[in-house]
PDB file of C-alpha atoms in Angstrom:
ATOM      1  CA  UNK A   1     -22.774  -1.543  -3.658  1.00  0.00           C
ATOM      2  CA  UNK A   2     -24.745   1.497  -5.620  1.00  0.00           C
ATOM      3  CA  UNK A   3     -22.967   3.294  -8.145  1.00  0.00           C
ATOM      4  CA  UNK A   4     -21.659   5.928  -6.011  1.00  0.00           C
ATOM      5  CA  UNK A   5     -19.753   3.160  -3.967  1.00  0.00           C
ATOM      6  CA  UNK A   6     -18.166   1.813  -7.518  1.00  0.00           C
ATOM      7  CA  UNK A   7     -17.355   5.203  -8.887  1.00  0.00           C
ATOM      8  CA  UNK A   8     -15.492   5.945  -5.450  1.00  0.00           C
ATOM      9  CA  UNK A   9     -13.797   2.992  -5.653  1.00  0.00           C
ATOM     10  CA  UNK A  10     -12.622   3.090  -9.015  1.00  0.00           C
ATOM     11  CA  UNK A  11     -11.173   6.822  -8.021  1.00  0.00           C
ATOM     12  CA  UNK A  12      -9.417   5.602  -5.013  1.00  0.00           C
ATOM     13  CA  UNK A  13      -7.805   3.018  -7.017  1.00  0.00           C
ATOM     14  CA  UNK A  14      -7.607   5.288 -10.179  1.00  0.00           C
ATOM     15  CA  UNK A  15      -5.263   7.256  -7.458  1.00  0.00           C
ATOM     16  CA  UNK A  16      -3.562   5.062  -5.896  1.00  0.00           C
ATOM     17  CA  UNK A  17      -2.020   3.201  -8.799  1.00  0.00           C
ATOM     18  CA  UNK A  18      -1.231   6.552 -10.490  1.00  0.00           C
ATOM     19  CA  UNK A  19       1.524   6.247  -7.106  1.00  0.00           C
ATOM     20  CA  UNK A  20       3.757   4.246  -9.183  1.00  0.00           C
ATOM     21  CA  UNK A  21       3.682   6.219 -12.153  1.00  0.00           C
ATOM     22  CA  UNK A  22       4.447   9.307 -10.084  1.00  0.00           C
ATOM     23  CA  UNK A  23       7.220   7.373  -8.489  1.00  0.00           C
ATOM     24  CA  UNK A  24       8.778   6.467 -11.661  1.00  0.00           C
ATOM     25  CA  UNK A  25       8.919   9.620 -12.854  1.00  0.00           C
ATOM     26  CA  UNK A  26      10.658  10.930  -9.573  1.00  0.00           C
ATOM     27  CA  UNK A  27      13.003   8.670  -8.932  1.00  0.00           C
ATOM     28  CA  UNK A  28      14.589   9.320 -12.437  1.00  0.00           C
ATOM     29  CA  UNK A  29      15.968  11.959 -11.120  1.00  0.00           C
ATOM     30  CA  UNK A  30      15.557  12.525  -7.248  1.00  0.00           C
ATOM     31  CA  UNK A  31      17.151   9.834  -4.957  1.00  0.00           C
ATOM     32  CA  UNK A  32      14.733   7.204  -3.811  1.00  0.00           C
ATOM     33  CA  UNK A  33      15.195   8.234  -0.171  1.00  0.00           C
ATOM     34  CA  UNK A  34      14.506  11.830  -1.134  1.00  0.00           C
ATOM     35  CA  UNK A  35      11.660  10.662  -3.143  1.00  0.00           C
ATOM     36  CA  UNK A  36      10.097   8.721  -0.164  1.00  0.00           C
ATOM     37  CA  UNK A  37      10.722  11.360   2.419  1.00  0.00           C
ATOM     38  CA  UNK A  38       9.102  14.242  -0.014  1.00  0.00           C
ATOM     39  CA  UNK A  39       6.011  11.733  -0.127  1.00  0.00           C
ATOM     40  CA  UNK A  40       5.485  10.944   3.655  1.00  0.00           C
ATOM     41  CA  UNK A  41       6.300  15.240   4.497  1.00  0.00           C
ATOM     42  CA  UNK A  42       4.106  16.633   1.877  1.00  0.00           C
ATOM     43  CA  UNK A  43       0.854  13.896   2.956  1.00  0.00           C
ATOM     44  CA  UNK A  44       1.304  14.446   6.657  1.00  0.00           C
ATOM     45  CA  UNK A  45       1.380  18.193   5.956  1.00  0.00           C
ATOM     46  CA  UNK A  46      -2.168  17.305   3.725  1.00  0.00           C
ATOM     47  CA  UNK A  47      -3.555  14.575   6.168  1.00  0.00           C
ATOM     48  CA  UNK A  48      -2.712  17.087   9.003  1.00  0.00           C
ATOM     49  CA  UNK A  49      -4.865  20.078   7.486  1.00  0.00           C
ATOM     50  CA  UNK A  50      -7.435  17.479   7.255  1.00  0.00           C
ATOM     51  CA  UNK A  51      -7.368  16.443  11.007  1.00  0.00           C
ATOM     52  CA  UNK A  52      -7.736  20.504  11.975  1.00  0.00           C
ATOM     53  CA  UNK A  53     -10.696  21.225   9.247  1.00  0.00           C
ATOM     54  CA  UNK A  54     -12.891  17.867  10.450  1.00  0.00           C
ATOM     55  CA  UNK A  55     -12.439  18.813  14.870  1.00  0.00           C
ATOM     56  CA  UNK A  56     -10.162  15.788  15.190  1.00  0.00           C
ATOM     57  CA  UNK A  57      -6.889  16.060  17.234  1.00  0.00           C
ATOM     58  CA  UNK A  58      -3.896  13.746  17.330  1.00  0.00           C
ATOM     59  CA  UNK A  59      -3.285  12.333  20.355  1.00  0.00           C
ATOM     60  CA  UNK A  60      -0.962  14.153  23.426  1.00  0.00           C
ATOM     61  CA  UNK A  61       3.057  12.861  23.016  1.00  0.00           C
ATOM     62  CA  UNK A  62       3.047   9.716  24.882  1.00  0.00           C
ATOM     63  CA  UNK A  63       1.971   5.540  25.199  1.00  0.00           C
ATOM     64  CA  UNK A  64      -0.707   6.341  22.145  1.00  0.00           C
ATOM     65  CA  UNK A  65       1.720   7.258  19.375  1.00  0.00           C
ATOM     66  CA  UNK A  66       3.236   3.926  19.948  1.00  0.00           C
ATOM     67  CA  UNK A  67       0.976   2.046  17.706  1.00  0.00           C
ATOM     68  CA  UNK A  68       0.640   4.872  15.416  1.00  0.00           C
ATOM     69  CA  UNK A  69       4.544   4.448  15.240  1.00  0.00           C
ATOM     70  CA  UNK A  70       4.221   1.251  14.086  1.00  0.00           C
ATOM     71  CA  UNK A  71       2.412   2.013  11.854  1.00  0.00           C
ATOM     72  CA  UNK A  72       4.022   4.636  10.314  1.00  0.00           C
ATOM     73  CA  UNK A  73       7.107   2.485   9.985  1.00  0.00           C
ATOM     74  CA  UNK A  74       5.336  -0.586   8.362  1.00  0.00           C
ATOM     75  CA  UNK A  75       2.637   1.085   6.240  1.00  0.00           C
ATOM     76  CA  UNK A  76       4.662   4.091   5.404  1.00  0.00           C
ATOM     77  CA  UNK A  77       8.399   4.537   6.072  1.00  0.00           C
ATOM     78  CA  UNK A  78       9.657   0.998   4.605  1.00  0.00           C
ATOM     79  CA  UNK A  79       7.276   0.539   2.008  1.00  0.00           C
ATOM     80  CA  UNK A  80       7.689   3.946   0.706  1.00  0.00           C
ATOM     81  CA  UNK A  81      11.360   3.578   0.258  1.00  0.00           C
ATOM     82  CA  UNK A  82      11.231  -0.197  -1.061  1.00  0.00           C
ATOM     83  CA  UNK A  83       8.866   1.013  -3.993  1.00  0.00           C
ATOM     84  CA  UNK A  84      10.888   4.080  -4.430  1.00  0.00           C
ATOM     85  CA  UNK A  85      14.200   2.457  -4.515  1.00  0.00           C
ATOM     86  CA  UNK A  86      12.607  -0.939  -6.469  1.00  0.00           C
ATOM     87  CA  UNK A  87      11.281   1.543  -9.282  1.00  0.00           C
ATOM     88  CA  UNK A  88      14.793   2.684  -9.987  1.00  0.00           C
ATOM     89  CA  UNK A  89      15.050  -0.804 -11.719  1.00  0.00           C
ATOM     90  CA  UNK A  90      11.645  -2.041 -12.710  1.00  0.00           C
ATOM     91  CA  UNK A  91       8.748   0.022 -14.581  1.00  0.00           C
ATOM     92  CA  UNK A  92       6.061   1.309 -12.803  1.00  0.00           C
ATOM     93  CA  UNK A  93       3.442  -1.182 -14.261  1.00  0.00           C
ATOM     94  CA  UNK A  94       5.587  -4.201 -13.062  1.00  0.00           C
ATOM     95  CA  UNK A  95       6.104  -2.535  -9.547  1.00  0.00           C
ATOM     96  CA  UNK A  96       2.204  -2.396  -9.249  1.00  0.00           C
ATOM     97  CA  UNK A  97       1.793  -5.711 -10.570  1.00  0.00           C
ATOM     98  CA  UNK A  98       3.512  -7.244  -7.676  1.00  0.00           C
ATOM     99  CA  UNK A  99       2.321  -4.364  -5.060  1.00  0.00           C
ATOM    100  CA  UNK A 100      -0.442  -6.516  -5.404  1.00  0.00           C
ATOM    101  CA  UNK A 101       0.619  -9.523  -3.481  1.00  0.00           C
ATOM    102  CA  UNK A 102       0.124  -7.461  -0.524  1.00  0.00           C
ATOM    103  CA  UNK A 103      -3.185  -9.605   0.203  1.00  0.00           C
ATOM    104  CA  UNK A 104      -1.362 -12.697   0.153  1.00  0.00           C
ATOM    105  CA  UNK A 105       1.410 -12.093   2.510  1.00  0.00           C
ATOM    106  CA  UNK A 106      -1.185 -10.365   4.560  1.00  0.00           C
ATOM    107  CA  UNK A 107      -2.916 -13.866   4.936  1.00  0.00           C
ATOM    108  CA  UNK A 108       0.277 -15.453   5.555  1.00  0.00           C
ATOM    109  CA  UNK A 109       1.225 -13.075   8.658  1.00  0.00           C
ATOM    110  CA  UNK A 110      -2.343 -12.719   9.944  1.00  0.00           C
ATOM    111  CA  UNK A 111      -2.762 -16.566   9.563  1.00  0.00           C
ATOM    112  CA  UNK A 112       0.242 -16.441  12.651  1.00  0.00           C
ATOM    113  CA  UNK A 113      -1.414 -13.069  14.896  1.00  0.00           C
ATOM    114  CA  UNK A 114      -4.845 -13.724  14.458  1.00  0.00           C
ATOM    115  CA  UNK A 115      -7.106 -16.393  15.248  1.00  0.00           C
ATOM    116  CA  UNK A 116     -10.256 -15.133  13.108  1.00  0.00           C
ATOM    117  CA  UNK A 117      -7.545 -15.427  10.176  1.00  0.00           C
ATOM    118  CA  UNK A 118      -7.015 -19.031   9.711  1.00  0.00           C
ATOM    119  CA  UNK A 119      -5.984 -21.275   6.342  1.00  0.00           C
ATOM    120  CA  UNK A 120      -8.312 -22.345   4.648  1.00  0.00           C
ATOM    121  CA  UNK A 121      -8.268 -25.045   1.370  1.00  0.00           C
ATOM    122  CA  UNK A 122      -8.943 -21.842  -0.561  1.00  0.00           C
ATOM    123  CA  UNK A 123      -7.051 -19.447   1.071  1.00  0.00           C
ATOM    124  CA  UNK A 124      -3.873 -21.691   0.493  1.00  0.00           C
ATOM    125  CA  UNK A 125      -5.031 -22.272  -3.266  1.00  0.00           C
ATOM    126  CA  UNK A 126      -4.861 -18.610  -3.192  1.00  0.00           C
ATOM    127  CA  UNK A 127      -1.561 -18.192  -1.598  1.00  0.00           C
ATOM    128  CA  UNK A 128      -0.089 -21.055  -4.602  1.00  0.00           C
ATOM    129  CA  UNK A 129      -1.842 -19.277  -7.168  1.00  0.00           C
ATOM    130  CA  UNK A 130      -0.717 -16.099  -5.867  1.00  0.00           C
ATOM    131  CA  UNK A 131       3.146 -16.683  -5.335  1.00  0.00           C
ATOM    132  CA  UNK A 132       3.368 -18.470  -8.886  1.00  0.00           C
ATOM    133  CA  UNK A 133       2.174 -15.209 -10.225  1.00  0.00           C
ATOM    134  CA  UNK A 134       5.145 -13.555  -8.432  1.00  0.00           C
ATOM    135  CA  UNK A 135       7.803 -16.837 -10.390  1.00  0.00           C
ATOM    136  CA  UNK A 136       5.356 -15.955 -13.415  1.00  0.00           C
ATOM    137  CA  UNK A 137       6.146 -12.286 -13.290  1.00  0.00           C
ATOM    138  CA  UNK A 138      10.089 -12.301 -11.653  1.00  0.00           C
ATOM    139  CA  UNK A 139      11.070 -15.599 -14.734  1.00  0.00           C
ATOM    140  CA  UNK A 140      13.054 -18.762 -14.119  1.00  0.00           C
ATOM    141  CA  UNK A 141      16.174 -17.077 -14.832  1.00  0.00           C
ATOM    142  CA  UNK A 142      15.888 -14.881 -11.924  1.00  0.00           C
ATOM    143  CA  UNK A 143      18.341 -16.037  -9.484  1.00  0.00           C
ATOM    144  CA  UNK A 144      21.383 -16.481 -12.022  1.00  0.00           C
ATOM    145  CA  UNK A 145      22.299 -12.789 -12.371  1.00  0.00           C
ATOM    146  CA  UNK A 146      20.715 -11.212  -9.410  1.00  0.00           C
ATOM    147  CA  UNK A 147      20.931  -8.019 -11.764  1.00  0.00           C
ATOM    148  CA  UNK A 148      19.359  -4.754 -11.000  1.00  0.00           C
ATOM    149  CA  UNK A 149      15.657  -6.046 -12.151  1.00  0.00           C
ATOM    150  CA  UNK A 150      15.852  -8.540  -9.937  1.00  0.00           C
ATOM    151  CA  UNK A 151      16.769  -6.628  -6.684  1.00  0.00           C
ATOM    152  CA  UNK A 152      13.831  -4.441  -7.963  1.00  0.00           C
ATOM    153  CA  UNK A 153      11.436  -6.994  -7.842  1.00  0.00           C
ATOM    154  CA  UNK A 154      12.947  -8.202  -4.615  1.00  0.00           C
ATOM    155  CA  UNK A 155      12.790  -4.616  -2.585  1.00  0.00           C
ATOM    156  CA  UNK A 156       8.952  -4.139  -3.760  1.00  0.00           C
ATOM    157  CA  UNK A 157       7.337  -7.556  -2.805  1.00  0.00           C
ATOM    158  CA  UNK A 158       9.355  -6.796   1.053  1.00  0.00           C
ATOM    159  CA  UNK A 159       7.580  -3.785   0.857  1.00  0.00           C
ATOM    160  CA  UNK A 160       4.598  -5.582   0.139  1.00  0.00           C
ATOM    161  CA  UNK A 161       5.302  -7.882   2.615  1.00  0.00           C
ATOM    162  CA  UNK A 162       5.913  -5.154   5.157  1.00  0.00           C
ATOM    163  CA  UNK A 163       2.967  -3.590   4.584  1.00  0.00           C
ATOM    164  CA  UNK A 164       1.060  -6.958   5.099  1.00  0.00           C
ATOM    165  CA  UNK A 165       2.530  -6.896   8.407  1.00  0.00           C
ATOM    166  CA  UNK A 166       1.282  -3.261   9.204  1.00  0.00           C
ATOM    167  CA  UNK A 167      -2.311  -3.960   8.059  1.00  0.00           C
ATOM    168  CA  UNK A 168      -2.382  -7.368  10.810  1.00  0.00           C
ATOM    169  CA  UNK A 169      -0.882  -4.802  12.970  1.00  0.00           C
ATOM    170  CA  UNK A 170      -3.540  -1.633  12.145  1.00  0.00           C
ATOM    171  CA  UNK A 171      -6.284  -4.062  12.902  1.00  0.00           C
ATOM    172  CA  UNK A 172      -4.862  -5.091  16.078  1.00  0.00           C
ATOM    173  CA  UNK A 173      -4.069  -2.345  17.781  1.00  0.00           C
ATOM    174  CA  UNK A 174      -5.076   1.088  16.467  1.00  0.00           C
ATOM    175  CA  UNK A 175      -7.455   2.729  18.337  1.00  0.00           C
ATOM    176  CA  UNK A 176      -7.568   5.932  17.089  1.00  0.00           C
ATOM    177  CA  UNK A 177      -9.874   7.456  13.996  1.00  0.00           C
ATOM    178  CA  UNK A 178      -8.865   6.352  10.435  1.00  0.00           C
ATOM    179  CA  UNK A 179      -7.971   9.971   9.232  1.00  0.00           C
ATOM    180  CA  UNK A 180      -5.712  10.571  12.870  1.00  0.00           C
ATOM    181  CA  UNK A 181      -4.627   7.066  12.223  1.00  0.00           C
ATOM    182  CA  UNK A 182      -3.222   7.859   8.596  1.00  0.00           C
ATOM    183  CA  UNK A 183      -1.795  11.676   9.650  1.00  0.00           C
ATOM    184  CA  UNK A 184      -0.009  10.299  12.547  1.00  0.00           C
ATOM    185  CA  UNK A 185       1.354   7.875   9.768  1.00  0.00           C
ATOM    186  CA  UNK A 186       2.879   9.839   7.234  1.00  0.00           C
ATOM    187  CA  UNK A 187       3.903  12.154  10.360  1.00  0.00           C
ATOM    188  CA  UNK A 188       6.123   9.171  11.636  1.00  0.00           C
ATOM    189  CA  UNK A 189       7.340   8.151   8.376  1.00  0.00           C
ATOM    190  CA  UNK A 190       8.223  11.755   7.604  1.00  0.00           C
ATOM    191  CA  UNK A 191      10.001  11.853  10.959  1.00  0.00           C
ATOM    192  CA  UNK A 192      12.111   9.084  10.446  1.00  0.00           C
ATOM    193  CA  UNK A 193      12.352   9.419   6.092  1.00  0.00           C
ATOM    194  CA  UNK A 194      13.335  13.434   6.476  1.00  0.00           C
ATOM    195  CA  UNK A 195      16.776  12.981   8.636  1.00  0.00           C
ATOM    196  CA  UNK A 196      18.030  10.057   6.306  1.00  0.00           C
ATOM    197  CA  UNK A 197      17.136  12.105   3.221  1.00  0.00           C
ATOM    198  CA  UNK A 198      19.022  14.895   4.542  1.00  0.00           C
ATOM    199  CA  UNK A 199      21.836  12.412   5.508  1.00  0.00           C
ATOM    200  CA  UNK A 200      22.586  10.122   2.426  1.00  0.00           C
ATOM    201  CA  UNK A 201      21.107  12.667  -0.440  1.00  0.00           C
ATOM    202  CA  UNK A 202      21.772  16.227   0.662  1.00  0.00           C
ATOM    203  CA  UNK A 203      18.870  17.302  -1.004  1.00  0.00           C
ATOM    204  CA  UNK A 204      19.147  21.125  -1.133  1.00  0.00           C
ATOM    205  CA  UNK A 205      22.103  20.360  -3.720  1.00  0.00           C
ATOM    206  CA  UNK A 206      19.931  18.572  -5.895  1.00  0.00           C
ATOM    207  CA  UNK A 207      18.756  19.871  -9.188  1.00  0.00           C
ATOM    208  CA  UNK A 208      15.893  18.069 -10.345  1.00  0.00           C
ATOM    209  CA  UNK A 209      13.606  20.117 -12.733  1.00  0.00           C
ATOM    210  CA  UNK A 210       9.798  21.163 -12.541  1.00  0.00           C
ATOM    211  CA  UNK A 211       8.677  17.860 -13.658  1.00  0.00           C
ATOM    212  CA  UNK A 212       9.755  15.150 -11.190  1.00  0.00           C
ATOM    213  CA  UNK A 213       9.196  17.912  -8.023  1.00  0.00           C
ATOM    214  CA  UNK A 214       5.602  17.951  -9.329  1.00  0.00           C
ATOM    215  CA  UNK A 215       5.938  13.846  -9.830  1.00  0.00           C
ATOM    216  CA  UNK A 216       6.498  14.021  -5.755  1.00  0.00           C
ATOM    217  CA  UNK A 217       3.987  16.549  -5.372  1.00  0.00           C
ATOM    218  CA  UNK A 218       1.284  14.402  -6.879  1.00  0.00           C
ATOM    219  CA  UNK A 219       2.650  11.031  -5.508  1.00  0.00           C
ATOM    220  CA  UNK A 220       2.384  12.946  -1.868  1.00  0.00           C
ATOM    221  CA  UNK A 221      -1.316  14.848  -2.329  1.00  0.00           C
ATOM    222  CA  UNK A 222      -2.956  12.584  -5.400  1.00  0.00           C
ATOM    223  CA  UNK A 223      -1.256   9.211  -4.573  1.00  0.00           C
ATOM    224  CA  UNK A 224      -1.495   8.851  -0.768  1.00  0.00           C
ATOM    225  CA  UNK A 225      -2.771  12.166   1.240  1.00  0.00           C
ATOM    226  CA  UNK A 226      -6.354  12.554  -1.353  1.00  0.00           C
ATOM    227  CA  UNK A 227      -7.468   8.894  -1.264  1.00  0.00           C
ATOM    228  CA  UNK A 228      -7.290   8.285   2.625  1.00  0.00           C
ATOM    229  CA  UNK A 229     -10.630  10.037   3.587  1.00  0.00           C
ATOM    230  CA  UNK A 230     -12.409   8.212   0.865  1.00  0.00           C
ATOM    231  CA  UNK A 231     -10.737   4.796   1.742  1.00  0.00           C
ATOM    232  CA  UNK A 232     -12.439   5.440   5.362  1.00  0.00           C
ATOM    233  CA  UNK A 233     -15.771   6.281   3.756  1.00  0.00           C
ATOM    234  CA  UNK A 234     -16.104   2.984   2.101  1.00  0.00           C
ATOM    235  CA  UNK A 235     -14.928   0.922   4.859  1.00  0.00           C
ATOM    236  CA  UNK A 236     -17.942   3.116   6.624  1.00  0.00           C
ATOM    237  CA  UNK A 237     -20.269   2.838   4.319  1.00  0.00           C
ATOM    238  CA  UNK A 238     -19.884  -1.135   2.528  1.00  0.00           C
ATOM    239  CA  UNK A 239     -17.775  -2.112   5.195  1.00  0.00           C
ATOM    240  CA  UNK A 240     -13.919  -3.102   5.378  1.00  0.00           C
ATOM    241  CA  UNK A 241     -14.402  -6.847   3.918  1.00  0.00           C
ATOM    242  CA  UNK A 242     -16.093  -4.743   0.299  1.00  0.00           C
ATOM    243  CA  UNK A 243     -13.846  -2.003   0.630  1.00  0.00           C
ATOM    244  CA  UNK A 244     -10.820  -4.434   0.157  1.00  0.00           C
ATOM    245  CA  UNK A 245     -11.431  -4.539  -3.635  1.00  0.00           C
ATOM    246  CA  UNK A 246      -9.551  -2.083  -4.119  1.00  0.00           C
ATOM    247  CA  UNK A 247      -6.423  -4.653  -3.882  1.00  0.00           C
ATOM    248  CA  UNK A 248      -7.611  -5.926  -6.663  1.00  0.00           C
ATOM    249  CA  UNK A 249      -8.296  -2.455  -8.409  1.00  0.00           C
ATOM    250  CA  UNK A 250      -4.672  -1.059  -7.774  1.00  0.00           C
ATOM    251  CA  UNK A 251      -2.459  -3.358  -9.721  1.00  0.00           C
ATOM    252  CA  UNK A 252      -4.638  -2.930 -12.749  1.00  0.00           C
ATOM    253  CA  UNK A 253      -5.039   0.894 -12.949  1.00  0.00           C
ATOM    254  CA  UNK A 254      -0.847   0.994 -12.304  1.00  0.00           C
ATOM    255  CA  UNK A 255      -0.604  -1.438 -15.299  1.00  0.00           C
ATOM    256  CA  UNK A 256      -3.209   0.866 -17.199  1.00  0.00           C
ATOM    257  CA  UNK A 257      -1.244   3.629 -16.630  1.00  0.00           C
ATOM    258  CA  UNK A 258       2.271   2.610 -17.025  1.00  0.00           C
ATOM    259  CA  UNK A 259       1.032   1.195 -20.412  1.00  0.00           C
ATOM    260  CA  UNK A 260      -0.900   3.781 -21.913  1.00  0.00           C
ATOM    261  CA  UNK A 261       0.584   7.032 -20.505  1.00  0.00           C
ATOM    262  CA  UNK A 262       4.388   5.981 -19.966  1.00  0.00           C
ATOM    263  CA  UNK A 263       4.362   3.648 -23.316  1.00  0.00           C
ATOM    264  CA  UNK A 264       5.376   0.757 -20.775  1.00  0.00           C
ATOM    265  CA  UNK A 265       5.545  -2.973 -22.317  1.00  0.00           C
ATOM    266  CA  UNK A 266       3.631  -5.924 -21.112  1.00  0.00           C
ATOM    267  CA  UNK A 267       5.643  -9.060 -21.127  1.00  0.00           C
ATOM    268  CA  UNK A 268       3.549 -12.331 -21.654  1.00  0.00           C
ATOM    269  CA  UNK A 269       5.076 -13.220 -17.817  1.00  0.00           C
ATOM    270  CA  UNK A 270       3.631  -9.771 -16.129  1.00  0.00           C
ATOM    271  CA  UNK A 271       0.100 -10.367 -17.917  1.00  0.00           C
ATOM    272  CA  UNK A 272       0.045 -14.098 -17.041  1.00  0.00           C
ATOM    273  CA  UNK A 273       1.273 -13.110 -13.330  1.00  0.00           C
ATOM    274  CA  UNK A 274      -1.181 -10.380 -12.952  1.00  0.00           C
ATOM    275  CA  UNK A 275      -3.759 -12.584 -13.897  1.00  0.00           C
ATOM    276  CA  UNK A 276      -2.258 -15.406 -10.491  1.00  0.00           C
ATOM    277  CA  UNK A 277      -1.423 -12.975  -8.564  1.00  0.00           C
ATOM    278  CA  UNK A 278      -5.851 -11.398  -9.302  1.00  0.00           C
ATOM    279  CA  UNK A 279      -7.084 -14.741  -8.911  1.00  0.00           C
ATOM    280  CA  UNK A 280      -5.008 -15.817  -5.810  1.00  0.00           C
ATOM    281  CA  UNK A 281      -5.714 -12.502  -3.710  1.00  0.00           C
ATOM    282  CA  UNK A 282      -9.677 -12.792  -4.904  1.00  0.00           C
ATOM    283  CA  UNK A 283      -9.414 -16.668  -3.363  1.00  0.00           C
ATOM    284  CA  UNK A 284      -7.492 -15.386  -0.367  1.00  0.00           C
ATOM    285  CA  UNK A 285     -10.194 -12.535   0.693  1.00  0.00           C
ATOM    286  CA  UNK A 286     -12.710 -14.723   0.918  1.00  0.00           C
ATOM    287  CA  UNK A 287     -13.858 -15.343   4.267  1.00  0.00           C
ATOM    288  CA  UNK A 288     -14.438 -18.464   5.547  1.00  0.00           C
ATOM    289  CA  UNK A 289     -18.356 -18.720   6.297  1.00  0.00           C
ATOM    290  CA  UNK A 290     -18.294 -19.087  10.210  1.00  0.00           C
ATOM    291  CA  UNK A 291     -15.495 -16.130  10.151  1.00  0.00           C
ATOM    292  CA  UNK A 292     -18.493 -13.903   8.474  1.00  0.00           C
ATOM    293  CA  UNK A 293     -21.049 -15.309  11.140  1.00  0.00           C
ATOM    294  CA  UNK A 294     -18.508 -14.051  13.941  1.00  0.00           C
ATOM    295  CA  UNK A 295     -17.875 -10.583  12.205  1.00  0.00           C
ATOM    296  CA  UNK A 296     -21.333  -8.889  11.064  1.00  0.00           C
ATOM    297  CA  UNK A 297     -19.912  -5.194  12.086  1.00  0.00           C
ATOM    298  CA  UNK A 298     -17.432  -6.042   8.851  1.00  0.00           C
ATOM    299  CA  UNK A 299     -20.655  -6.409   6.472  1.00  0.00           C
ATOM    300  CA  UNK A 300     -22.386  -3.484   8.198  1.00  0.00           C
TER     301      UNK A 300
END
């Protein structure tokens, strides 16, 4: 990659992993389902400007929303409430720490749906390595107090998980351009995240302050609306197997961040689990040889 490709990169994931700082922050004192709803409204409403200023369209109401629907509910609506509601009990460093298994249950799922996906030797090093980084990270004692911590930990690696589902799914099916792709969405998520914020939180009662309405602000525009066009222009330009990196990328600059601008601790377990959890997804993205032969438009 040149050094435009890197510095994009490091942005995007710069961005992205400032998502869990933003989210700690919020859900301090916003609801989590308030806090995940504000997030999906305010990046549709972003993503959507985008759409209109590059000539796209979404698609007419009908059969074509349906995968974009899907989406929506396993890239956006679930995951944004299982990180929003896991933060309440675990520190935003921790919660990107195990965001980071998404490549590993990705593996697992697509392993199942997709035929140019298969185990490998490696890959299931990978998956072992990766998983004991989760035991690292979650401790032995774990399952003796199911405590808040633990149901934490629990509600952000099935958001992981659900988002490995939705990116099997995304490569599947959608059909449409990346940037309709990612309005459509936060457009769904909103659509179904709005109704039940409204529902359980009441939100016009709330009284939150300045600072955690700008902590949703940013998680909405800086943490999930901004990176999306520059996601797509790597995947363009060093193609989607290179572009992954940034899997790797996220979990660190969280870390970074929770550490250094939230004066989060690093236990000996998160560091020693980050450092699986790195390893295992680096094994697991590694394409088996005759897979790469098979798919040259992914090197393009």
């Amino acid at each position: 990659m040149r050094v435009r490709h890197w510095m994009t990169l490091l942005g995007v994931s710069a961005m992205l992993g400032s998502a869990f700082s933003f989210t700690g922050i919020a859900v301090a004192h916003i609801p989590p389902v308030s806090v995940a709803a504000g997030r999906a409204v305010l990046a549709a409403a972003v993503l959507w400007a985008l759409v209109r200023l590059s000539g796209a369209r979404l698609p007419a109401p009908g059969p074509d929303w349906r995968p974009i629907a899907v989406v929506g509910i396993t890239t956006g609506a679930v995951p944004y409430i299982c990180l929003a509601w896991g933060q309440m009990h675990v520190q935003s460093s921790l919660a990107g720490i195990l965001f980071g298994s998404v490549p590993l249950f990705t593996l697992v799922i697509a392993h199942f749906r997709a035929r140019e996906d298969r185990m490998t030797v490696l890959r299931l090093t990978g998956i072992a390595a990766g998983f004991a980084g989760v035991g690292a990270i979650v401790g032995p004692g774990a399952l003796a107090g199911f405590d808040g911590k633990f149901l934490g930990e629990t509600l952000i690696l099935a958001g992981a998980a659900c988002y490995g589902f939705g990116s099997v799914y995304t490569r599947r099916h959608a059909r449409h351009a990346p940037l309709v792709m990612a309005a459509g969405q936060n457009l769904c998520a909103g659509a179904i995240l709005a109704p039940l914020s409204i529902v359980l939180d009441a939100p016009w009662r709330l009284a939150p302050g300045a600072g955690p309405l700008v902590a949703v602000a940013a998680l909405a525009i800086v943490g999930t609306a901004v990176p999306a066009p520059a996601i797509f222009w790597l995947i363009r330009s060093v193609g989607a197997i290179t572009a992954s990196l940034l899997a790797y990328f996220i979990p660190l600059t969280a870390a970074l961040i929770g550490v250094l601008v939230l004066g989060e601790a690093l236990s000996p377990g998160m560091v020693a689990g980050f450092i699986l959890i790195l390893g295992g997804a680096t094994l697991v993205s590694r394409r088996p040889a005759s897979a790469r032969r098979t798919r040259p438009a992914d090197l393009a």
